[in-house]
Coordinates of C-alpha atoms and ligand atoms in Angstrom, one line a residue:
Chain X
M1 CA -54.1 -144.8 -71.4
Y2 CA -52.9 -141.2 -70.6
R3 CA -56.3 -140.0 -72.1
L4 CA -58.5 -142.3 -69.8
R5 CA -56.2 -141.1 -66.8
L6 CA -56.8 -137.5 -67.5
F7 CA -60.6 -138.4 -67.9
A8 CA -60.7 -140.0 -64.4
I9 CA -59.2 -137.1 -62.8
R10 CA -61.6 -134.5 -64.6
H11 CA -64.4 -136.8 -63.1
S12 CA -62.5 -137.2 -59.9
R13 CA -65.6 -136.9 -57.8
A14 CA -67.6 -139.7 -59.4
F15 CA -64.5 -142.0 -59.6
E16 CA -64.1 -141.4 -55.9
W17 CA -67.5 -142.4 -55.3
I18 CA -67.2 -145.4 -57.5
Y19 CA -64.1 -146.5 -55.8
R20 CA -65.4 -146.0 -52.2
R21 CA -68.4 -148.6 -53.3
V22 CA -65.7 -151.2 -54.4
E23 CA -63.9 -150.9 -51.4
Q24 CA -67.0 -151.3 -49.2
T25 CA -68.3 -154.3 -51.2
L26 CA -64.8 -156.0 -50.7
V27 CA -64.8 -155.1 -47.0
A28 CA -68.2 -156.6 -46.7
M29 CA -66.9 -159.8 -48.5
D30 CA -64.3 -160.3 -45.6
P31 CA -66.2 -163.3 -44.1
L32 CA -65.9 -165.0 -47.5
F33 CA -62.5 -164.3 -48.3
A34 CA -61.4 -165.3 -44.7
R35 CA -63.3 -168.7 -45.4
I36 CA -61.6 -169.3 -48.6
G37 CA -58.4 -167.9 -47.5
Y38 CA -56.6 -164.7 -48.2
E39 CA -53.7 -166.4 -49.6
R40 CA -56.1 -168.3 -52.2
V41 CA -57.9 -165.0 -53.2
E42 CA -54.8 -162.8 -53.5
R43 CA -53.9 -163.8 -57.2
P44 CA -57.2 -163.7 -58.7
V45 CA -58.3 -160.5 -57.0
A46 CA -54.7 -158.9 -57.8
L47 CA -55.2 -159.7 -61.5
V48 CA -58.8 -158.1 -61.6
E49 CA -57.5 -155.0 -59.8
K50 CA -54.6 -154.6 -62.1
A51 CA -56.7 -154.8 -65.2
V52 CA -59.4 -152.3 -63.8
K53 CA -57.0 -149.9 -62.5
T54 CA -54.4 -150.2 -65.3
V55 CA -56.8 -149.1 -67.8
L56 CA -58.5 -146.2 -65.9
F57 CA -55.7 -144.7 -63.7
D58 CA -52.2 -146.2 -65.4
C59 CA -52.0 -148.2 -62.1
K60 CA -48.5 -149.5 -61.4
M61 CA -49.8 -152.1 -58.6
C62 CA -47.7 -150.4 -55.9
G63 CA -49.9 -152.3 -53.4
Q64 CA -50.7 -149.4 -51.4
C65 CA -53.3 -147.5 -53.2
V66 CA -53.7 -143.9 -52.3
L67 CA -55.8 -142.7 -55.3
S68 CA -58.5 -141.2 -52.8
S69 CA -55.8 -138.9 -51.3
T70 CA -54.3 -137.9 -54.6
G71 CA -57.5 -136.5 -56.6
M72 CA -57.6 -139.9 -58.2
S73 CA -54.3 -139.1 -60.1
C74 CA -51.9 -142.2 -59.7
P75 CA -48.5 -140.9 -58.0
M76 CA -46.8 -144.0 -59.3
N77 CA -47.0 -142.0 -62.7
C78 CA -45.0 -139.3 -61.3
P79 CA -41.4 -140.0 -62.7
K80 CA -40.0 -139.4 -59.2
Q81 CA -42.8 -141.4 -57.5
L82 CA -43.4 -138.7 -55.2
R83 CA -46.3 -139.3 -52.7
N84 CA -46.8 -136.0 -51.1
G85 CA -47.1 -133.5 -53.8
P86 CA -45.3 -131.9 -57.1
C87 CA -41.7 -131.3 -56.9
G88 CA -40.0 -128.0 -57.5
G89 CA -39.3 -128.6 -61.1
V90 CA -42.8 -128.2 -62.7
R91 CA -42.6 -126.5 -66.1
P92 CA -44.6 -123.6 -67.2
G93 CA -48.1 -125.0 -68.0
A94 CA -47.9 -127.4 -65.3
Y95 CA -46.0 -130.0 -67.6
C96 CA -43.6 -132.6 -65.8
E97 CA -40.0 -131.8 -65.3
V98 CA -38.7 -135.2 -66.3
K99 CA -41.3 -136.1 -69.0
P100 CA -42.1 -132.7 -70.5
E101 CA -45.0 -134.0 -72.9
M102 CA -46.8 -135.3 -69.7
K103 CA -48.9 -133.1 -67.5
C104 CA -47.5 -133.0 -63.8
V105 CA -49.2 -135.9 -62.2
W106 CA -49.2 -133.7 -58.8
A107 CA -50.8 -130.7 -60.5
L108 CA -53.4 -132.8 -61.6
A109 CA -53.8 -134.6 -58.3
W110 CA -54.5 -131.3 -56.7
D111 CA -56.9 -130.1 -59.2
G112 CA -58.8 -133.5 -59.0
A113 CA -58.7 -133.2 -55.1
S114 CA -60.5 -130.0 -55.3
R115 CA -63.6 -131.5 -56.8
M116 CA -63.9 -134.5 -54.5
K117 CA -65.8 -134.9 -51.4
N118 CA -62.9 -136.0 -49.3
G119 CA -60.5 -134.0 -51.3
S120 CA -58.8 -132.5 -48.1
Q121 CA -57.4 -136.0 -47.7
I122 CA -54.6 -134.6 -50.0
T123 CA -53.0 -132.8 -47.1
E124 CA -52.2 -135.9 -45.1
V125 CA -48.4 -136.6 -45.0
L126 CA -48.2 -140.0 -46.6
P127 CA -45.3 -142.5 -46.0
P128 CA -43.0 -143.9 -48.5
V129 CA -44.2 -146.9 -50.6
E130 CA -43.2 -150.4 -49.0
R131 CA -41.5 -151.8 -52.0
N132 CA -42.0 -155.2 -51.0
L133 CA -45.9 -155.0 -51.3
E134 CA -45.5 -154.1 -55.1
G135 CA -47.6 -156.2 -57.1
S136 CA -50.0 -157.5 -54.4
S137 CA -53.8 -156.4 -54.2
S138 CA -54.4 -153.0 -52.5
W139 CA -58.1 -153.7 -52.4
L140 CA -57.5 -156.8 -50.3
R141 CA -55.2 -155.0 -48.0
V142 CA -58.1 -152.5 -47.5
S143 CA -60.6 -155.2 -46.9
R144 CA -58.5 -157.1 -44.4
E145 CA -57.5 -154.0 -42.6
K146 CA -61.1 -152.6 -42.0
A147 CA -62.4 -155.8 -41.2
V148 CA -59.9 -157.3 -39.0
H149 CA -59.3 -153.9 -37.5
L150 CA -57.8 -154.2 -34.3
R151 CA -56.7 -157.7 -34.6
E152 CA -53.6 -156.3 -36.2
A153 CA -49.9 -157.6 -36.3
R154 CA -47.8 -155.6 -33.9
E155 CA -44.6 -155.8 -35.5
A156 CA -42.5 -152.7 -34.6
R157 CA -41.7 -152.2 -38.4
R158 CA -45.2 -151.6 -39.0
T159 CA -46.5 -149.9 -36.0
T160 CA -43.8 -147.2 -36.3
I161 CA -44.6 -146.2 -39.7
A162 CA -48.2 -146.2 -38.4
M163 CA -47.3 -144.0 -35.6
A164 CA -45.0 -141.7 -37.7
F165 CA -47.7 -141.2 -40.4
S166 CA -50.7 -141.5 -38.1
G167 CA -52.7 -138.8 -40.3
A168 CA -52.2 -140.9 -43.5
R169 CA -53.0 -144.2 -41.5
K170 CA -56.4 -142.8 -40.7
V171 CA -57.3 -141.7 -44.3
E172 CA -55.6 -144.3 -46.3
P173 CA -55.0 -147.5 -43.9
S174 CA -53.3 -149.4 -46.7
T175 CA -50.4 -147.0 -46.8
A176 CA -49.2 -148.0 -43.3
P177 CA -51.1 -151.2 -43.0
L178 CA -50.9 -153.1 -39.6
V179 CA -52.4 -156.3 -40.8
E180 CA -50.3 -159.4 -41.6
E181 CA -49.5 -159.9 -45.1
P182 CA -50.9 -163.3 -46.7
E183 CA -48.0 -165.3 -48.2
A184 CA -49.2 -164.9 -51.7
A185 CA -48.7 -161.3 -51.6
H186 CA -44.9 -161.9 -51.3
R187 CA -44.3 -164.7 -53.4
D188 CA -43.2 -162.8 -56.4
V189 CA -40.8 -160.2 -54.5
T190 CA -39.2 -162.0 -51.9
I191 CA -36.1 -163.6 -52.4
D192 CA -35.2 -166.0 -49.5
P193 CA -31.8 -165.2 -48.1
P194 CA -29.3 -168.1 -47.7
A195 CA -29.5 -169.8 -44.4
G196 CA -26.7 -168.0 -43.1
A197 CA -27.7 -164.6 -43.8
K198 CA -31.0 -165.1 -42.3
A199 CA -29.2 -165.4 -38.9
D200 CA -27.7 -162.0 -39.7
V201 CA -30.8 -160.3 -40.3
K202 CA -32.3 -161.4 -37.2
G203 CA -29.2 -160.3 -35.0
D204 CA -29.7 -156.8 -36.3
K205 CA -33.5 -156.8 -35.2
T206 CA -33.1 -155.9 -31.6
Chain G
M1 CA -8.6 -123.4 -32.8
T2 CA -8.6 -126.2 -30.2
Q3 CA -10.2 -129.3 -31.1
P4 CA -12.8 -130.6 -28.9
D5 CA -12.6 -134.3 -27.6
P6 CA -13.6 -136.1 -30.7
A7 CA -15.7 -138.4 -28.7
T8 CA -17.8 -135.8 -26.7
T9 CA -21.5 -136.4 -26.8
Y10 CA -23.6 -133.4 -27.4
A11 CA -25.4 -131.8 -24.6
P12 CA -29.3 -131.6 -24.8
P13 CA -30.3 -128.3 -26.9
P14 CA -31.4 -125.2 -25.0
E15 CA -34.7 -124.8 -23.6
G16 CA -37.4 -124.3 -26.4
H17 CA -35.0 -125.3 -29.1
V18 CA -34.6 -128.9 -31.1
S19 CA -30.8 -128.4 -31.8
H20 CA -27.7 -126.3 -31.1
S21 CA -28.0 -124.6 -34.5
R22 CA -26.9 -121.1 -34.8
L23 CA -29.5 -120.5 -37.5
E24 CA -32.2 -121.9 -35.0
R25 CA -31.0 -119.3 -32.3
V26 CA -31.0 -116.4 -34.8
L27 CA -34.5 -117.4 -36.1
R28 CA -35.9 -117.9 -32.7
S29 CA -34.7 -114.7 -31.5
G30 CA -36.5 -112.8 -34.0
R31 CA -33.4 -111.5 -36.0
F32 CA -33.3 -111.5 -39.7
A33 CA -31.2 -114.7 -40.7
I34 CA -28.8 -114.9 -43.6
T35 CA -27.6 -118.1 -45.2
A36 CA -25.9 -118.9 -48.4
E37 CA -24.8 -121.8 -50.5
L38 CA -21.4 -123.4 -50.9
N39 CA -20.6 -124.8 -54.0
P40 CA -18.9 -128.2 -53.8
P41 CA -15.6 -128.4 -55.4
D42 CA -14.7 -131.3 -57.8
S43 CA -11.7 -132.4 -55.8
A44 CA -10.7 -134.3 -52.8
D45 CA -9.1 -131.2 -51.3
P46 CA -10.5 -129.8 -47.9
A47 CA -8.6 -126.7 -48.7
D48 CA -10.9 -126.0 -51.7
V49 CA -14.0 -126.3 -49.3
Y50 CA -12.4 -123.8 -46.9
E51 CA -11.5 -121.5 -49.5
A52 CA -15.2 -121.2 -50.6
A53 CA -16.5 -121.3 -47.0
Q54 CA -14.2 -118.4 -45.8
P55 CA -15.8 -115.3 -47.4
L56 CA -19.3 -116.7 -46.4
S57 CA -18.6 -117.4 -42.9
E58 CA -18.2 -113.7 -42.0
V59 CA -21.7 -112.8 -43.2
V60 CA -24.1 -115.9 -42.7
D61 CA -25.5 -117.9 -39.9
A62 CA -25.3 -121.0 -41.8
I63 CA -23.8 -122.3 -45.1
N64 CA -25.7 -125.0 -47.0
A65 CA -23.7 -127.9 -48.4
T66 CA -25.6 -128.8 -51.6
D67 CA -26.1 -132.5 -52.5
A68 CA -25.4 -133.2 -56.1
S69 CA -27.6 -130.2 -57.1
G70 CA -28.8 -130.4 -60.6
A71 CA -28.0 -134.1 -60.5
N72 CA -24.4 -133.2 -61.1
C73 CA -21.7 -135.0 -59.3
H74 CA -19.5 -133.0 -56.9
M75 CA -18.0 -133.6 -53.4
S76 CA -20.7 -134.9 -51.4
S77 CA -22.8 -132.8 -49.0
I78 CA -21.9 -134.8 -45.8
G79 CA -18.2 -134.7 -46.5
I80 CA -18.5 -130.8 -46.8
S81 CA -20.6 -130.6 -43.8
A82 CA -18.1 -132.6 -41.7
L83 CA -15.3 -130.3 -42.9
L84 CA -17.2 -127.4 -42.0
T85 CA -18.0 -128.4 -38.6
R86 CA -14.6 -129.6 -38.0
A87 CA -13.6 -125.9 -38.7
G88 CA -16.2 -124.4 -36.4
Y89 CA -18.7 -123.4 -39.3
S90 CA -22.3 -124.2 -39.1
P91 CA -23.5 -126.2 -42.1
V92 CA -27.0 -127.0 -43.4
Y93 CA -26.7 -130.5 -44.7
Q94 CA -28.7 -131.1 -47.7
I95 CA -30.3 -134.3 -48.6
S96 CA -31.6 -135.2 -51.9
C97 CA -33.9 -138.1 -52.2
R98 CA -32.8 -138.9 -55.6
D99 CA -29.6 -140.8 -54.9
R100 CA -30.1 -142.7 -51.7
N101 CA -32.7 -145.1 -50.3
R102 CA -34.2 -144.9 -46.7
I103 CA -31.5 -147.4 -45.3
A104 CA -28.5 -145.0 -46.5
I105 CA -30.4 -141.6 -45.6
Q106 CA -31.2 -142.6 -42.0
G107 CA -27.6 -143.8 -41.3
D108 CA -26.3 -140.6 -42.7
V109 CA -28.4 -138.6 -40.5
L110 CA -26.8 -140.1 -37.6
G111 CA -23.5 -139.8 -38.9
A112 CA -24.0 -136.1 -39.9
A113 CA -25.6 -135.4 -36.5
A114 CA -22.5 -137.4 -34.9
M115 CA -20.1 -134.9 -36.5
G116 CA -21.9 -131.8 -35.3
V117 CA -24.1 -131.0 -38.1
S118 CA -27.3 -129.3 -36.4
N119 CA -29.2 -128.2 -39.6
V120 CA -30.8 -130.4 -42.5
L121 CA -32.5 -129.3 -45.6
C122 CA -34.8 -132.2 -47.1
L123 CA -35.1 -132.0 -50.8
T124 CA -36.7 -134.1 -53.5
G125 CA -34.0 -133.5 -55.9
D126 CA -34.0 -132.7 -59.5
G127 CA -34.4 -135.7 -62.1
V128 CA -31.2 -137.4 -63.2
G129 CA -31.6 -136.4 -66.5
V130 CA -30.6 -132.6 -66.4
G131 CA -27.1 -133.7 -64.8
D132 CA -23.9 -134.9 -66.0
Q133 CA -24.7 -138.5 -65.5
P134 CA -28.3 -139.2 -67.3
G135 CA -28.0 -142.8 -67.1
A136 CA -27.8 -142.9 -63.4
K137 CA -30.9 -144.9 -61.6
P138 CA -33.1 -142.5 -59.9
V139 CA -33.9 -143.7 -56.4
F140 CA -36.6 -141.4 -54.8
D141 CA -37.3 -144.0 -52.1
F142 CA -38.5 -141.1 -49.9
D143 CA -39.8 -137.8 -51.0
S144 CA -38.8 -134.5 -49.3
I145 CA -41.9 -134.8 -47.3
S146 CA -41.9 -138.3 -45.9
L147 CA -38.1 -137.7 -45.3
L148 CA -39.1 -134.7 -43.1
R149 CA -41.5 -136.7 -41.0
T150 CA -39.0 -139.8 -40.7
I151 CA -36.0 -137.4 -39.5
R152 CA -38.5 -135.9 -37.1
T153 CA -39.4 -139.4 -35.8
M154 CA -36.0 -140.2 -35.5
R155 CA -35.4 -137.0 -33.3
D156 CA -38.4 -136.8 -31.5
E157 CA -39.7 -140.4 -30.9
K158 CA -36.1 -141.9 -31.0
V159 CA -36.6 -144.6 -33.2
F160 CA -35.9 -145.5 -37.0
L161 CA -38.7 -145.9 -39.3
S162 CA -38.1 -149.8 -38.6
G163 CA -39.3 -149.2 -35.0
R164 CA -35.6 -150.1 -33.8
K165 CA -34.5 -147.8 -30.8
I166 CA -31.9 -144.9 -31.3
T167 CA -30.1 -144.5 -28.1
N168 CA -28.8 -140.9 -28.7
P169 CA -31.1 -139.1 -31.1
P170 CA -30.0 -136.5 -33.7
Q171 CA -30.6 -133.1 -32.6
L172 CA -31.5 -131.4 -35.9
F173 CA -33.1 -128.3 -36.9
L174 CA -35.2 -129.4 -40.0
G175 CA -35.5 -127.4 -43.2
A176 CA -37.3 -127.9 -46.3
A177 CA -37.5 -126.0 -49.6
E178 CA -40.2 -124.4 -51.4
N179 CA -40.5 -123.0 -54.8
P180 CA -43.1 -120.3 -54.7
C181 CA -43.0 -118.9 -58.5
I182 CA -43.6 -122.0 -60.4
E183 CA -46.7 -124.2 -61.1
P184 CA -49.1 -125.2 -59.6
H185 CA -49.2 -121.7 -58.2
D186 CA -52.5 -122.2 -56.5
W187 CA -51.3 -125.3 -54.4
R188 CA -47.8 -124.0 -53.7
P189 CA -49.0 -122.8 -50.1
D190 CA -50.8 -126.0 -49.6
R191 CA -47.9 -127.9 -50.3
L192 CA -45.8 -125.7 -48.0
A193 CA -48.8 -126.6 -45.0
K194 CA -47.8 -130.1 -45.8
K195 CA -44.1 -129.7 -45.3
I196 CA -44.8 -127.9 -42.0
K197 CA -47.1 -130.7 -40.8
A198 CA -44.4 -133.3 -41.8
G199 CA -41.8 -131.5 -39.7
A200 CA -40.2 -128.5 -41.4
E201 CA -39.1 -125.9 -39.0
F202 CA -37.3 -123.5 -41.6
I203 CA -37.9 -123.0 -45.3
Q204 CA -35.3 -121.9 -48.0
T205 CA -36.8 -121.1 -51.4
N206 CA -35.8 -121.5 -54.8
Y207 CA -34.7 -118.3 -56.7
I208 CA -37.1 -115.6 -56.3
Y209 CA -36.9 -112.9 -59.4
D210 CA -40.7 -112.3 -59.5
I211 CA -41.7 -110.0 -56.4
P212 CA -45.4 -109.8 -57.4
L213 CA -45.9 -113.4 -57.7
F214 CA -43.9 -114.1 -54.6
E215 CA -45.9 -111.4 -52.6
K216 CA -49.3 -113.3 -53.7
F217 CA -47.9 -116.5 -52.5
M218 CA -46.8 -115.0 -49.3
A219 CA -50.4 -113.5 -48.9
R220 CA -51.8 -116.9 -49.1
V221 CA -49.2 -118.1 -46.8
R222 CA -50.2 -115.4 -44.0
D223 CA -54.0 -116.3 -44.6
L224 CA -53.3 -119.7 -43.9
G225 CA -51.3 -118.7 -40.8
L226 CA -48.1 -120.6 -42.0
D227 CA -45.7 -117.6 -41.5
K228 CA -46.2 -118.4 -37.8
Q229 CA -45.4 -121.9 -37.7
V230 CA -42.3 -121.9 -40.0
Y231 CA -39.2 -119.6 -40.6
I232 CA -39.1 -118.5 -44.4
L233 CA -35.9 -117.7 -46.1
P234 CA -36.5 -116.7 -49.8
G235 CA -33.8 -117.5 -52.1
V236 CA -32.0 -114.9 -54.2
G237 CA -28.9 -114.9 -56.5
P238 CA -27.2 -112.6 -59.0
L239 CA -27.6 -113.2 -62.8
A240 CA -24.5 -113.0 -64.9
S241 CA -25.9 -112.0 -68.3
A242 CA -29.1 -111.9 -70.2
R243 CA -27.8 -115.2 -72.0
A244 CA -27.0 -116.9 -68.8
A245 CA -30.4 -116.2 -67.3
R246 CA -32.2 -117.3 -70.7
W247 CA -30.1 -120.5 -70.3
M248 CA -31.1 -121.4 -66.8
R249 CA -34.7 -120.5 -67.4
S250 CA -34.7 -123.3 -70.1
N251 CA -32.3 -125.7 -68.7
V252 CA -32.4 -125.7 -64.9
P253 CA -35.5 -127.2 -63.5
G254 CA -37.8 -124.8 -61.5
I255 CA -36.4 -121.5 -62.3
H256 CA -38.6 -118.8 -63.2
I257 CA -37.4 -115.4 -64.4
P258 CA -39.9 -112.7 -65.6
D259 CA -39.0 -111.2 -69.0
D260 CA -38.7 -107.6 -67.7
V261 CA -35.7 -108.9 -65.5
I262 CA -34.0 -110.4 -68.6
K263 CA -34.8 -107.1 -70.6
R264 CA -33.1 -105.1 -67.9
M265 CA -30.1 -107.3 -68.1
E266 CA -30.0 -107.1 -71.8
G267 CA -30.0 -103.3 -71.6
A268 CA -27.2 -103.0 -69.0
E269 CA -23.7 -101.9 -70.0
K270 CA -22.2 -104.0 -67.4
P271 CA -24.4 -106.9 -67.0
G272 CA -22.3 -108.5 -64.1
A273 CA -22.7 -105.3 -62.2
E274 CA -26.4 -104.9 -63.1
G275 CA -27.0 -108.6 -62.0
K276 CA -25.5 -107.8 -58.6
K277 CA -27.7 -104.7 -58.4
I278 CA -30.9 -106.4 -59.2
C279 CA -30.0 -109.2 -56.6
I280 CA -29.5 -106.4 -54.1
E281 CA -32.7 -104.6 -54.7
L282 CA -34.5 -107.9 -54.5
I283 CA -33.1 -108.7 -51.1
Q284 CA -34.3 -105.1 -50.0
Q285 CA -37.8 -105.7 -51.4
I286 CA -38.1 -109.3 -50.0
R287 CA -37.1 -108.1 -46.5
E288 CA -40.2 -105.8 -46.3
I289 CA -42.6 -108.6 -47.0
A290 CA -44.5 -109.6 -44.0
G291 CA -43.8 -113.3 -42.9
V292 CA -40.2 -113.3 -44.3
S293 CA -37.5 -114.3 -41.5
G294 CA -34.4 -114.1 -43.5
V295 CA -32.8 -114.5 -46.9
H296 CA -30.9 -117.3 -48.9
V297 CA -28.3 -116.3 -51.2
M298 CA -27.1 -118.5 -54.1
A299 CA -24.3 -117.9 -56.6
Y300 CA -22.7 -120.6 -58.5
R301 CA -19.1 -120.6 -57.7
K302 CA -19.0 -116.7 -56.7
E303 CA -18.7 -117.0 -52.9
H304 CA -16.9 -113.7 -52.7
Q305 CA -19.8 -111.9 -54.7
V306 CA -22.4 -113.4 -52.2
S307 CA -20.2 -111.7 -49.3
E308 CA -20.2 -108.4 -51.0
I309 CA -24.1 -108.5 -52.0
I310 CA -25.0 -109.1 -48.4
H311 CA -22.6 -106.3 -47.2
E312 CA -23.9 -104.0 -49.6
S313 CA -27.7 -104.7 -49.1
G314 CA -27.6 -103.6 -45.7
I315 CA -29.2 -106.5 -44.1
L316 CA -26.2 -106.9 -41.7
G317 CA -27.2 -103.9 -40.0
T318 CA -25.6 -103.3 -36.9
R319 CA -24.7 -107.1 -36.2
I320 CA -21.5 -107.9 -34.6
K321 CA -20.4 -111.1 -36.3
Ligands
SF4_401 S1 -43.3 -132.4 -62.4 FE1 -44.9 -133.5 -61.4 S2 -44.9 -135.4 -62.3 FE2 -43.0 -134.8 -62.9 S3 -41.5 -135.3 -61.5 FE3 -42.2 -133.5 -60.7 S4 -43.8 -134.0 -59.5 FE4 -43.5 -135.7 -60.7

């Protein structure tokens, strides 16, 4: 879907608009989701999200969507999975260092951002991807985040990233989420450590 | 040389400084700083490190210990940095995001600082495909920019990214790389701005061979006021021959060498001497560009030549080393 991805970036302004509408709709649906239970909607929403975004953006379901801050060019398609701009190896003609047949994801991103209403978001310093959120729905994270707003979890692990990357937190809250994760978001990736190991993990978290 | 007590804790840095780094002192005092790259040995012998460091030590403010550059395996950057601090040299500990994840890197940052390292250079790293072990797993957990912000958070907020407290934070002068002469040219200065926002205090660039292109970059950097927020040390190095230059251009990621430079090398009777001459001229030209704070000299396994280049370029001036 490389061609569609290029198309979406060329029309970044329109896609930015559409994307915001989807987000707003989902945020408005928070009371409904809360009633059904976020654990139960996680799976179906994630499936829809994956289908739509894979076609349009070559989405990799990192769970922490930053498209609005990257010119609608999905940074997970960068072979180095950079989140903050192009590496130092871009080839002449703006082709990728690692995959020379592909345009550099970040050269495209900056180009896409230049046409967007909130394109300047690309200057925010984004945190690293939380790999344990891979596969979960970023849309739901945004809706919970915005709706729950300040009823957020106060885990140090979360608040530190939110503090260290406060700019990103402002423009793309889901990259440094403070809300708790529903069980279902983790089901695929978490491997329960054996009973003894769990105690160790706790001992380390002073 | 007398060894200090190995368990001494470091005193707080001088007023207005973030570290005890000599490089930081030189830059903040407005002097023209000089750094150079030490090429890591393929051995476990400390003597190899000291042999390479010796010619550099007389002419530079800090010695960069490369971290498996070009994705080739050599002695580690942290090992070299530790050896250098032991002998009283001031290293720039290079950290590439290619080979280690956030757990390893944050731990190494504390380890390096404990061994007396006071400069770090945060790099993304070349892809594994160009190196000697293309089957390796590329990590890239951080990118250079989130890494900068993380180390700054460790230093200034005294916490790991997990929120756990650091009782004695690392006192580090934070550096990043920039590559002004490659695509996307229009956005490179904006990316530099992002690195500064993330925490970069000094910048060492990749090789500059194209002065007009670099000047254009610097003009934009000055327009954005970035030269007032960060110290910029452009990178230079001698070419060995026209053939080597062509090879570098097509095989090493991120190297831009204009055709006229290659032509000049082709026409030269003694290509080695011509390469050195070009490098000296580049240093002299770069020095005159507003917003430049120093120079970074790199030459693969030719530390003696680096020292000669620095002497002959006249940048040492009246400095007493
Ligand atoms: S050239 Fe662009 S897409 Fe390729 S690895 Fe570098 S930043 Fe990523």
